[in-house]
């Protein structure tokens, strides 16, 4: 069975990945690049990938839209709890 851990670069997902690795589980770690991440978050994600994942982080980015701003402009509204894009 393939196990996938979503990684946002925040403290919770960083801890989750550490715990899964500590238990010896083989996991694929996935980061979704929305284009709205802070530069500090991107730096942390890159460093985390280098130090703990041996460069094996899977980064997903839209091929249809050039980031979240492009998607919001296309839809002409911001996502809400009732109307989500993702």
mmCIF file of C-alpha atoms in Angstrom:
data_model
loop_
_atom_site.group_PDB
_atom_site.id
_atom_site.type_symbol
_atom_site.label_atom_id
_atom_site.label_comp_id
_atom_site.label_asym_id
_atom_site.label_seq_id
_atom_site.Cartn_x
_atom_site.Cartn_y
_atom_site.Cartn_z
ATOM 1 C CA UNK A 1 0.000 0.000 0.000
ATOM 2 C CA UNK A 2 1.340 3.416 -0.964
ATOM 3 C CA UNK A 3 1.240 6.013 1.816
ATOM 4 C CA UNK A 4 1.151 9.710 0.970
ATOM 5 C CA UNK A 5 1.660 12.579 3.415
ATOM 6 C CA UNK A 6 0.570 16.052 2.402
ATOM 7 C CA UNK A 7 3.170 18.639 3.380
ATOM 8 C CA UNK A 8 2.355 22.355 3.591
ATOM 9 C CA UNK A 9 5.630 23.445 5.127
ATOM 10 C CA UNK A 10 3.904 24.322 8.382
ATOM 11 C CA UNK A 11 4.655 22.977 11.847
ATOM 12 C CA UNK A 12 1.875 20.379 11.849
ATOM 13 C CA UNK A 13 2.741 18.757 8.532
ATOM 14 C CA UNK A 14 6.470 18.941 9.346
ATOM 15 C CA UNK A 15 5.790 17.074 12.592
ATOM 16 C CA UNK A 16 3.575 14.530 10.808
ATOM 17 C CA UNK A 17 6.289 13.711 8.271
ATOM 18 C CA UNK A 18 8.899 13.404 11.043
ATOM 19 C CA UNK A 19 6.659 11.037 13.014
ATOM 20 C CA UNK A 20 5.912 8.874 9.981
ATOM 21 C CA UNK A 21 9.614 8.667 9.149
ATOM 22 C CA UNK A 22 10.436 7.877 12.800
ATOM 23 C CA UNK A 23 8.069 4.894 12.743
ATOM 24 C CA UNK A 24 9.898 3.595 9.676
ATOM 25 C CA UNK A 25 6.968 3.864 7.306
ATOM 26 C CA UNK A 26 7.752 4.347 3.632
ATOM 27 C CA UNK A 27 5.890 7.457 2.519
ATOM 28 C CA UNK A 28 5.702 9.792 -0.437
ATOM 29 C CA UNK A 29 5.608 13.424 0.675
ATOM 30 C CA UNK A 30 3.633 15.873 -1.483
ATOM 31 C CA UNK A 31 3.703 19.688 -1.465
ATOM 32 C CA UNK A 32 1.117 21.676 -3.458
ATOM 33 C CA UNK A 33 2.579 24.939 -4.780
ATOM 34 C CA UNK A 34 -0.330 27.380 -5.087
ATOM 35 C CA UNK A 35 1.874 30.381 -5.811
ATOM 36 C CA UNK A 36 0.648 32.093 -2.614
ATOM 37 C CA UNK A 37 3.255 30.724 -0.242
ATOM 38 C CA UNK A 38 5.472 33.122 1.662
ATOM 39 C CA UNK A 39 9.148 33.156 0.630
ATOM 40 C CA UNK A 40 10.012 31.889 4.129
ATOM 41 C CA UNK A 41 7.692 28.909 3.651
ATOM 42 C CA UNK A 42 9.293 28.039 0.314
ATOM 43 C CA UNK A 43 12.753 28.242 1.912
ATOM 44 C CA UNK A 44 11.623 25.927 4.737
ATOM 45 C CA UNK A 45 10.087 23.450 2.267
ATOM 46 C CA UNK A 46 13.293 23.392 0.198
ATOM 47 C CA UNK A 47 15.493 22.957 3.295
ATOM 48 C CA UNK A 48 13.206 20.246 4.723
ATOM 49 C CA UNK A 49 13.321 18.416 1.390
ATOM 50 C CA UNK A 50 17.106 18.610 1.332
ATOM 51 C CA UNK A 51 17.693 17.616 4.962
ATOM 52 C CA UNK A 52 15.028 14.993 5.590
ATOM 53 C CA UNK A 53 13.647 13.761 2.263
ATOM 54 C CA UNK A 54 16.853 13.447 0.236
ATOM 55 C CA UNK A 55 15.322 15.634 -2.478
ATOM 56 C CA UNK A 56 12.371 13.271 -3.008
ATOM 57 C CA UNK A 57 9.599 15.772 -2.252
ATOM 58 C CA UNK A 58 6.839 15.630 -4.867
ATOM 59 C CA UNK A 59 5.782 19.170 -5.822
ATOM 60 C CA UNK A 60 2.432 19.644 -7.542
ATOM 61 C CA UNK A 61 1.655 22.815 -9.470
ATOM 62 C CA UNK A 62 -1.245 23.600 -11.793
ATOM 63 C CA UNK A 63 -0.565 23.310 -15.509
ATOM 64 C CA UNK A 64 -3.762 25.180 -16.305
ATOM 65 C CA UNK A 65 -3.367 28.223 -14.020
ATOM 66 C CA UNK A 66 -0.354 30.342 -13.181
ATOM 67 C CA UNK A 67 -0.894 30.208 -9.432
ATOM 68 C CA UNK A 68 -3.794 31.066 -7.173
ATOM 69 C CA UNK A 69 -4.068 34.714 -8.313
ATOM 70 C CA UNK A 70 -4.619 33.561 -11.886
ATOM 71 C CA UNK A 71 -7.270 31.082 -10.713
ATOM 72 C CA UNK A 72 -9.095 33.760 -8.669
ATOM 73 C CA UNK A 73 -9.037 36.126 -11.667
ATOM 74 C CA UNK A 74 -10.393 33.386 -13.925
ATOM 75 C CA UNK A 75 -13.208 32.416 -11.511
ATOM 76 C CA UNK A 76 -13.844 36.085 -10.584
ATOM 77 C CA UNK A 77 -14.320 35.303 -6.900
ATOM 78 C CA UNK A 78 -12.340 34.204 -3.871
ATOM 79 C CA UNK A 79 -12.846 30.657 -2.596
ATOM 80 C CA UNK A 80 -15.067 30.325 0.459
ATOM 81 C CA UNK A 81 -16.104 27.475 2.753
ATOM 82 C CA UNK A 82 -19.130 26.999 0.461
ATOM 83 C CA UNK A 83 -17.372 27.420 -2.897
ATOM 84 C CA UNK A 84 -13.897 25.956 -3.007
ATOM 85 C CA UNK A 85 -11.421 25.656 -5.856
ATOM 86 C CA UNK A 86 -9.252 22.920 -4.447
#
